[in-house]
Coordinates of C-alpha atoms in Angstrom, one line a residue:
Chain A
M226 CA -78.8 -86.0 -56.3
K227 CA -75.7 -85.6 -58.2
G228 CA -74.0 -83.7 -55.1
K229 CA -75.4 -86.4 -52.9
N230 CA -74.0 -89.0 -54.7
T231 CA -70.6 -88.0 -54.9
L232 CA -71.0 -87.8 -50.4
A233 CA -71.6 -91.2 -50.6
W234 CA -68.9 -91.6 -52.7
G235 CA -66.9 -89.6 -50.8
I236 CA -67.7 -91.4 -47.1
L237 CA -67.4 -94.9 -49.0
F238 CA -63.7 -93.4 -50.0
L239 CA -63.0 -92.6 -46.9
I240 CA -64.1 -95.6 -44.7
M241 CA -61.9 -97.8 -47.1
I242 CA -58.8 -95.3 -46.1
L243 CA -59.7 -95.7 -42.3
I244 CA -59.8 -99.3 -43.1
Q245 CA -56.8 -99.9 -45.1
A246 CA -55.1 -97.4 -42.3
C247 CA -56.1 -99.9 -39.4
G248 CA -55.1 -102.9 -41.1
K249 CA -51.4 -101.5 -41.7
A250 CA -51.5 -100.3 -38.5
E251 CA -52.3 -104.2 -37.6
Q252 CA -49.5 -105.3 -39.9
A253 CA -46.8 -102.5 -37.4
A254 CA -48.1 -104.3 -34.4
E255 CA -47.5 -108.0 -35.5
P256 CA -44.0 -108.2 -34.7
S257 CA -43.4 -106.7 -32.1
A258 CA -46.8 -109.7 -30.5
I259 CA -43.3 -112.1 -30.9
A260 CA -42.0 -110.9 -28.3
P261 CA -38.3 -111.8 -28.1
C262 CA -37.6 -115.0 -25.8
D263 CA -35.3 -113.5 -22.9
A264 CA -36.8 -114.4 -19.4
K265 CA -36.4 -117.2 -17.6
D266 CA -39.9 -117.9 -17.6
C267 CA -40.2 -117.8 -21.4
F268 CA -37.3 -119.7 -21.7
I269 CA -39.0 -122.4 -18.9
T270 CA -42.2 -122.5 -21.1
K271 CA -40.8 -122.9 -24.8
A272 CA -37.7 -125.9 -23.4
N273 CA -40.9 -126.8 -21.5
D274 CA -42.4 -127.7 -25.2
C275 CA -38.9 -128.7 -26.6
E276 CA -38.5 -125.3 -28.6
E277 CA -35.7 -124.1 -29.9
V278 CA -34.3 -121.0 -27.4
N279 CA -31.7 -119.8 -25.8
I280 CA -30.8 -116.7 -23.6
T281 CA -28.1 -115.7 -21.9
V282 CA -28.8 -114.4 -17.8
S283 CA -26.3 -112.2 -16.1
E284 CA -26.6 -114.1 -12.7
N285 CA -25.0 -112.7 -9.5
F286 CA -22.1 -115.7 -9.7
G287 CA -22.0 -114.6 -13.5
T288 CA -23.0 -114.9 -17.2
V289 CA -25.0 -117.9 -17.7
S290 CA -25.9 -119.2 -21.3
Y291 CA -29.0 -121.1 -21.3
A292 CA -29.7 -123.3 -24.8
S293 CA -32.7 -126.3 -25.2
S294 CA -33.3 -127.8 -28.4
G295 CA -35.1 -131.1 -29.1
C296 CA -35.4 -131.7 -25.6
V297 CA -31.7 -131.4 -24.8
F298 CA -30.7 -128.3 -21.8
T299 CA -27.4 -127.2 -22.6
K300 CA -26.3 -124.4 -19.2
T301 CA -23.0 -122.9 -20.3
M302 CA -20.8 -120.3 -18.2
Q303 CA -19.9 -117.7 -20.4
G304 CA -17.5 -115.3 -18.5
V305 CA -17.9 -116.2 -14.0
S306 CA -18.0 -112.9 -11.9
A307 CA -14.6 -110.7 -12.3
N308 CA -14.6 -110.9 -8.1
E309 CA -13.8 -114.4 -8.5
T310 CA -9.9 -115.6 -8.9
A311 CA -7.6 -116.4 -12.0
E312 CA -7.9 -120.0 -11.2
I313 CA -11.6 -120.4 -10.5
R314 CA -12.1 -118.3 -13.6
E315 CA -10.2 -121.0 -15.0
L316 CA -12.3 -124.3 -14.2
F317 CA -15.8 -122.5 -15.1
D318 CA -14.8 -120.0 -17.6
G319 CA -16.5 -122.1 -20.7
K320 CA -17.6 -125.0 -18.9
S321 CA -21.2 -126.2 -19.5
L322 CA -22.9 -129.2 -18.5
T323 CA -26.1 -131.3 -20.7
C324 CA -29.4 -132.4 -19.8
T325 CA -31.3 -134.4 -21.6
Y326 CA -35.5 -134.6 -21.0
E327 CA -38.5 -135.8 -21.7
K328 CA -41.3 -132.8 -22.8
G329 CA -42.9 -131.8 -20.7
N330 CA -40.8 -132.5 -18.4
F331 CA -37.8 -129.4 -18.5
D332 CA -36.9 -129.2 -14.5
P333 CA -36.8 -125.4 -14.0
R334 CA -34.0 -125.9 -11.3
W335 CA -31.3 -126.1 -14.4
I336 CA -32.0 -122.1 -14.9
N337 CA -33.7 -122.0 -11.4
S338 CA -30.5 -123.1 -9.6
L339 CA -27.0 -123.4 -9.7
V340 CA -26.4 -126.5 -7.4
F341 CA -30.2 -128.2 -8.0
G342 CA -31.2 -130.8 -10.0
I343 CA -28.2 -131.9 -11.5
E344 CA -28.3 -135.1 -10.6
Y345 CA -29.6 -136.1 -14.0
C346 CA -27.1 -133.6 -16.4
Q347 CA -23.0 -134.4 -17.4
G348 CA -20.6 -132.2 -18.7
D349 CA -17.5 -130.8 -16.8
L350 CA -19.6 -127.6 -15.5
K351 CA -21.5 -130.7 -13.2
D352 CA -18.0 -131.7 -12.3
R353 CA -17.1 -128.6 -11.0
I354 CA -19.4 -127.7 -9.7
V355 CA -19.7 -130.8 -7.6
D356 CA -16.6 -130.3 -6.5
M357 CA -16.3 -127.1 -5.1
L358 CA -19.7 -128.0 -2.5
A359 CA -16.3 -129.9 -0.5
F360 CA -15.8 -125.7 0.7
V361 CA -19.0 -124.8 1.6
Chain B
M935 CA -23.5 -126.9 10.6
K936 CA -26.6 -127.0 8.7
R937 CA -24.7 -125.1 6.1
F938 CA -21.6 -128.7 5.5
T939 CA -24.7 -130.8 6.0
F940 CA -25.6 -131.6 2.7
I941 CA -22.0 -132.1 2.1
I942 CA -21.0 -133.6 4.9
I943 CA -23.5 -136.5 4.3
V944 CA -23.4 -137.0 0.7
F945 CA -19.8 -138.0 1.4
L946 CA -20.1 -139.3 4.4
I947 CA -22.7 -141.4 3.1
L948 CA -19.6 -143.4 0.9
A949 CA -16.6 -141.9 2.3
I950 CA -16.4 -144.1 5.5
P951 CA -16.0 -147.6 5.1
S952 CA -18.7 -150.7 4.9
I953 CA -16.8 -152.4 7.6
H954 CA -17.4 -156.7 6.6
A955 CA -14.9 -158.7 7.1
W956 CA -13.9 -159.6 3.4
S957 CA -13.1 -156.8 1.4
W958 CA -12.5 -156.7 -2.3
S959 CA -10.8 -153.9 -2.3
S960 CA -8.4 -155.4 0.0
Y961 CA -7.5 -158.6 -3.5
E962 CA -5.4 -159.2 -5.9
G963 CA -6.0 -161.6 -8.6
T964 CA -8.9 -162.8 -10.6
T965 CA -12.2 -164.7 -10.4
K966 CA -14.9 -165.6 -12.7
W967 CA -18.3 -165.6 -12.6
D968 CA -21.8 -166.3 -14.8
V969 CA -23.5 -163.0 -15.1
K970 CA -27.4 -162.7 -16.1
V971 CA -28.0 -159.1 -17.8
S972 CA -31.4 -158.7 -18.1
D973 CA -32.0 -155.1 -20.3
D974 CA -35.0 -153.7 -20.1
E975 CA -35.8 -151.9 -23.4
T976 CA -39.3 -151.6 -23.6
G977 CA -38.9 -148.1 -23.3
C978 CA -37.5 -148.3 -27.1
G979 CA -40.2 -149.9 -28.7
G980 CA -38.2 -153.6 -27.3
N981 CA -39.3 -155.7 -23.9
V982 CA -37.0 -156.6 -21.5
K983 CA -34.2 -159.6 -22.7
T984 CA -32.0 -162.0 -20.4
K985 CA -28.9 -163.3 -20.9
S986 CA -25.8 -165.3 -19.6
F987 CA -22.2 -164.5 -20.0
P988 CA -19.2 -165.3 -18.9
L989 CA -17.2 -162.6 -17.0
I990 CA -13.3 -162.1 -15.7
I991 CA -12.7 -159.5 -13.2
T992 CA -8.6 -159.1 -12.9
H993 CA -8.7 -157.4 -8.9
K994 CA -5.8 -155.2 -8.4
K995 CA -6.7 -153.5 -4.6
E996 CA -8.9 -151.1 -5.2
S997 CA -9.2 -150.8 -9.0
A998 CA -10.6 -153.6 -11.7
K999 CA -11.0 -154.3 -15.0
L1000 CA -14.4 -156.5 -16.1
S1001 CA -13.7 -158.8 -18.9
N1002 CA -16.0 -158.0 -22.3
F1003 CA -19.7 -159.3 -22.0
A1004 CA -22.4 -157.6 -22.5
H1005 CA -22.0 -153.6 -22.8
G1006 CA -18.1 -154.5 -23.5
S1007 CA -14.8 -154.5 -21.5
T1008 CA -14.5 -151.7 -18.8
T1009 CA -12.8 -150.9 -15.1
G1010 CA -14.1 -149.6 -12.0
T1011 CA -12.8 -148.7 -8.4
F1012 CA -13.4 -150.5 -5.1
M1013 CA -14.8 -148.8 -2.1
S1014 CA -15.0 -151.8 0.1
N1015 CA -17.4 -154.4 -1.3
I1016 CA -18.9 -152.1 -4.2
L1017 CA -17.2 -151.7 -7.4
T1018 CA -18.4 -148.5 -9.0
V1019 CA -17.8 -148.0 -12.8
P1020 CA -18.7 -144.9 -14.5
G1021 CA -20.9 -144.7 -16.5
R1022 CA -19.8 -144.8 -20.1
T1023 CA -21.1 -143.6 -24.0
I1024 CA -21.1 -147.4 -26.5
P1025 CA -21.7 -147.5 -29.8
D1026 CA -24.7 -149.7 -29.8
G1027 CA -25.9 -150.8 -34.2
S1028 CA -26.5 -147.7 -35.8
G1029 CA -26.3 -145.8 -32.6
Q1030 CA -25.0 -145.1 -29.7
S1031 CA -25.9 -145.5 -26.1
A1032 CA -24.7 -143.5 -23.1
L1033 CA -24.5 -146.4 -20.3
G1034 CA -25.2 -145.1 -16.3
S1035 CA -23.2 -145.6 -14.2
A1036 CA -23.6 -148.2 -11.7
S1037 CA -22.4 -149.5 -8.3
V1038 CA -22.5 -152.9 -7.9
T1039 CA -22.9 -154.5 -4.8
F1040 CA -21.1 -157.5 -3.8
T1041 CA -22.7 -159.2 -1.1
P1042 CA -20.3 -160.8 2.4
D1043 CA -19.7 -164.2 0.8
C1044 CA -17.5 -163.3 -2.2
L1045 CA -20.4 -165.7 -4.0
S1046 CA -22.8 -163.2 -5.8
F1047 CA -22.8 -159.3 -7.0
Y1048 CA -25.6 -157.3 -8.4
T1049 CA -26.0 -154.2 -9.9
K1050 CA -28.5 -152.6 -12.4
Y1051 CA -28.0 -149.0 -14.0
P1052 CA -29.7 -146.9 -16.6
W1053 CA -28.8 -146.6 -20.3
H1054 CA -29.7 -144.0 -23.4
Y1055 CA -29.8 -144.7 -26.6
R1056 CA -30.2 -142.0 -29.6
D1057 CA -29.6 -142.8 -33.1
S1058 CA -30.8 -140.6 -36.1
Y1059 CA -34.2 -142.0 -35.7
Q1060 CA -34.8 -142.8 -32.3
S1061 CA -34.4 -142.1 -28.5
C1062 CA -34.7 -143.8 -25.8
S1063 CA -34.3 -145.1 -22.6
G1064 CA -34.0 -148.3 -19.9
T1065 CA -32.5 -149.9 -17.4
T1066 CA -29.7 -152.8 -17.8
A1067 CA -29.6 -155.4 -14.3
L1068 CA -26.6 -157.5 -13.9
K1069 CA -26.6 -160.4 -11.5
G1070 CA -23.3 -162.3 -11.2
T1071 CA -22.7 -165.9 -10.0
R1072 CA -19.1 -166.5 -9.3
T1073 CA -17.8 -169.4 -10.6
D1074 CA -14.0 -170.7 -10.0
A1075 CA -15.3 -170.9 -6.0
K1076 CA -17.3 -171.2 -3.2
E1077 CA -15.5 -168.4 -0.7
C1078 CA -14.1 -165.0 -0.5
P1079 CA -9.9 -165.7 -2.1
D1080 CA -8.8 -166.0 1.5
A1081 CA -9.3 -165.1 5.2
F1082 CA -7.6 -161.6 5.3
V1083 CA -10.1 -159.7 7.0
V1084 CA -9.9 -155.7 6.7
T1085 CA -9.9 -153.7 9.8
E1086 CA -10.6 -149.8 11.0
N1087 CA -6.8 -150.3 11.5
N1088 CA -5.2 -152.0 8.4
P1089 CA -3.4 -149.7 6.6
I1090 CA -5.2 -151.7 3.3
N1091 CA -8.3 -150.3 3.6
P1092 CA -8.6 -146.6 2.7
A1093 CA -10.8 -145.1 4.8
A1094 CA -9.3 -146.3 8.0
Q1095 CA -6.9 -143.3 7.7
I1096 CA -9.7 -140.3 7.8
V1097 CA -12.1 -142.0 10.1
A1098 CA -11.8 -141.8 13.9
P1099 CA -10.5 -145.5 15.0
G1100 CA -13.4 -148.4 15.2
P1101 CA -14.1 -150.9 17.8
P1102 CA -10.4 -152.9 18.6
N1103 CA -11.0 -156.6 18.8
V1104 CA -13.3 -159.1 17.7
A1105 CA -14.8 -159.0 21.7
N1106 CA -16.4 -156.2 21.3
P1107 CA -20.5 -156.2 20.4
I1108 CA -20.4 -154.7 17.1
A1109 CA -17.6 -157.1 15.9
E1110 CA -20.1 -158.8 17.3
A1111 CA -23.0 -157.7 15.5
R1112 CA -21.0 -157.9 12.3
A1113 CA -20.3 -161.1 12.5
L1114 CA -23.9 -161.9 12.7
P1115 CA -26.0 -162.7 9.5
V1116 CA -27.4 -160.1 7.4
E1117 CA -30.3 -160.6 8.8
Q1118 CA -29.7 -160.4 12.7
Q1119 CA -27.7 -158.0 12.6
P1120 CA -30.7 -154.6 12.8
A1121 CA -31.8 -156.9 16.1
A1122 CA -27.7 -156.4 17.5
Y1123 CA -27.1 -152.9 16.9
Q1124 CA -30.6 -151.7 17.9
K1125 CA -29.4 -153.8 21.0
I1126 CA -26.2 -151.9 20.9
L1127 CA -27.6 -148.3 20.7
E1128 CA -30.4 -149.0 23.6
G1129 CA -27.2 -148.7 25.5
K1130 CA -26.0 -145.7 23.6
P1131 CA -27.7 -144.0 21.3
S1132 CA -24.8 -142.4 19.7
D1133 CA -22.5 -145.0 18.8
F1134 CA -20.9 -144.3 16.1
W1135 CA -20.6 -147.2 14.5
A1136 CA -23.7 -148.9 15.4
N1137 CA -25.4 -146.1 14.2
Y1138 CA -23.5 -146.0 11.3
D1139 CA -23.1 -150.1 10.3
L1140 CA -27.2 -150.0 10.9
A1141 CA -27.6 -147.2 7.9
E1142 CA -25.6 -148.9 5.6
L1143 CA -27.8 -151.8 6.7
M1144 CA -30.4 -149.6 5.5
K1145 CA -29.0 -148.5 2.1
Q1146 CA -29.1 -151.7 1.5
Q1147 CA -32.4 -152.7 2.2
K1148 CA -33.4 -149.1 0.9
N1149 CA -35.1 -148.4 3.8
Y1150 CA -34.1 -144.6 3.3
P1151 CA -35.8 -142.7 6.5
E1152 CA -34.0 -145.0 8.4
Y1153 CA -30.9 -144.5 6.2
I1154 CA -31.1 -140.7 6.9
K1155 CA -31.9 -141.5 10.6
H1156 CA -29.2 -143.1 10.9
L1157 CA -26.4 -141.7 9.5
D1158 CA -28.0 -138.0 11.4
K1159 CA -27.3 -140.0 14.8
A1160 CA -23.7 -141.5 14.0
L1161 CA -22.9 -137.8 12.4
E1162 CA -23.0 -136.0 15.6
D1163 CA -19.6 -137.2 16.1
K1164 CA -18.3 -133.9 15.2
N1165 CA -14.5 -136.0 15.3
I1166 CA -15.6 -137.4 12.7
A1167 CA -17.6 -135.0 10.4
E1168 CA -15.1 -132.7 10.7
K1169 CA -11.6 -135.3 10.1
T1170 CA -13.7 -136.1 6.4
R1171 CA -14.4 -132.9 5.6
R1172 CA -10.8 -131.5 5.8
A1173 CA -9.4 -134.2 4.5
I1174 CA -12.0 -133.6 1.5
R1175 CA -11.7 -130.5 1.2
K1176 CA -7.4 -131.3 0.7
D1177 CA -8.0 -133.5 -1.7
V1178 CA -10.3 -131.7 -4.4
K1179 CA -8.1 -128.2 -3.3
E1180 CA -5.0 -130.6 -5.1
K1181 CA -7.4 -132.2 -7.4
L1182 CA -8.8 -128.4 -8.6
K1183 CA -5.0 -127.5 -8.5
L1184 CA -6.2 -124.9 -6.4
S1185 CA -3.4 -122.3 -4.1
R1186 CA -6.1 -121.8 -1.6
E1187 CA -9.2 -123.2 -0.3
P1188 CA -11.9 -120.7 -2.0
T1189 CA -14.7 -119.8 0.7
R1190 CA -17.1 -117.5 0.3
D1191 CA -16.3 -114.1 1.4
T1192 CA -14.1 -115.0 -1.8
C1193 CA -15.6 -116.6 -4.0
P1194 CA -18.6 -116.0 -5.6
L1195 CA -19.7 -118.5 -7.5
L1196 CA -19.6 -120.8 -3.5
R1197 CA -20.9 -117.7 -2.6
E1198 CA -23.7 -118.8 -4.7
A1199 CA -23.8 -122.3 -3.8
G1200 CA -23.7 -121.4 0.6
D1201 CA -26.4 -119.3 0.1
E1202 CA -29.1 -121.8 -2.1
L1203 CA -28.1 -125.3 0.6
D1204 CA -28.7 -122.7 2.9
K1205 CA -31.9 -121.9 2.3
S1206 CA -33.1 -125.5 1.2
S1207 CA -32.1 -126.5 5.3
G1208 CA -30.6 -130.0 4.0
E1209 CA -34.0 -131.1 1.5
M1210 CA -32.0 -131.5 -0.8
V1211 CA -30.5 -134.6 0.7
Y1212 CA -33.4 -135.7 1.7
N1213 CA -34.9 -135.2 -1.4
V1214 CA -32.4 -137.9 -2.7
Q1215 CA -32.0 -140.3 -0.3
V1216 CA -35.8 -140.1 0.7
L1217 CA -37.5 -140.8 -3.1
K1218 CA -39.8 -137.8 -2.8
E1219 CA -39.6 -137.0 -6.1
P1220 CA -43.2 -137.3 -6.9
D1221 CA -42.4 -139.4 -10.2
N1222 CA -40.5 -142.7 -10.2
R1223 CA -37.3 -141.7 -11.6
D1224 CA -34.9 -143.2 -9.5
W1225 CA -33.2 -139.9 -8.2
S1226 CA -31.6 -142.1 -4.8
Q1227 CA -29.5 -144.1 -6.9
K1228 CA -28.0 -142.3 -9.8
W1229 CA -27.0 -139.4 -7.3
R1230 CA -25.5 -141.6 -5.3
D1231 CA -23.7 -143.3 -8.4
Y1232 CA -22.8 -140.2 -9.5
L1233 CA -21.4 -139.7 -6.2
S1234 CA -19.9 -142.5 -5.5
E1235 CA -17.5 -142.2 -8.0
K1236 CA -16.4 -138.5 -6.8
V1237 CA -16.0 -139.8 -2.8
S1238 CA -14.1 -143.2 -4.0
E1239 CA -11.5 -141.0 -6.6
A1240 CA -11.5 -138.7 -3.4
V1241 CA -10.8 -141.4 -0.7
R1242 CA -8.5 -144.0 -3.2
N1243 CA -5.9 -140.2 -3.9
I1244 CA -5.9 -139.8 0.4
A1245 CA -4.9 -143.6 0.8
V1246 CA -2.0 -143.0 -1.5
K1247 CA -0.2 -140.4 0.3

């Protein structure tokens, strides 16, 4: 009888250890469930809900940072392509535009396009882009 | 040619002058007005408030200074009978208001004007938007300041230097159509187009009339037809390119080959096949926001500046 009790206690002990181990494994997995928002789709979703989010993306024409907070979107040209002339780099580097929107009305073109959707935005970057359209 | 559709259209919309018997952009002096200001504050939990203010405009040909009324004194730029007032931010109560730019349309009889512009108010408690509509009535006279007539060959008309010659004298059908009351003009232009569908000025004037009536499909249709005059389109494009090049202090004009940014912009416009212009002007946007007005307001500032600079050279 004593042997059976010992076995039962042993099995119970093992089960508890297993449960504890699973819990720890779950805890360890949790951080990766909150994946960082580093893609445009994710950015659009969060920005649409007016959450604070920012990403930096390497586009064909340069490196651009996109940030949104409180339904205000900002697009900043961190650095245009190294293939641009010094004049163009000076005109665009560091320039930004800001667009205000209502929750649920984030315009994906602001992040997916260089030209489209900037009617409602303000800033040096918008002015420069429109100027450049003269040469298209 | 498709690739130029967007830029040519948006610039030509405003770069080529509306031809009227009178143009404020040629006048120097002061005029007095009574302005009815209607502020729509329903988006901010308020209502529509209407008040009247006296206004004095100091004209110096293309530039105009507006005395303090409603949202403070400001300056603007006349292109023919359209006064463009740039957007600005002003202190407003405990916060501030960002006022959108305004295209103020002055009637050909010189006795009234009207416009509507958006604003966005923000303070530490709220952020909301609304519009302000202005309707001005002349109080110091019942006619235009003098009988000066702007023609295409008159150097005072800045855009005359970048467009092809118009009708040579008042005996031609275009001049006759322009002399008619506004409501009779569309039929007169249509009659001209029946005989000569490609007539630039008939198409252009009719496009302008349609724009004023917010009939955007007809506006685009006639503007497109007018732009079939490659000479005018090309001259304007060259002039604007030259002006932008100087404004940006570029040693040479960028091209798609030399400028990745331009390549990206060009590719996007190519893929859109001009839809952007149509979407904007024809108001195909699914919501009620007036994209057309916003876009034109913004570009009108740019174009006015470009044309003015060209004119003084």
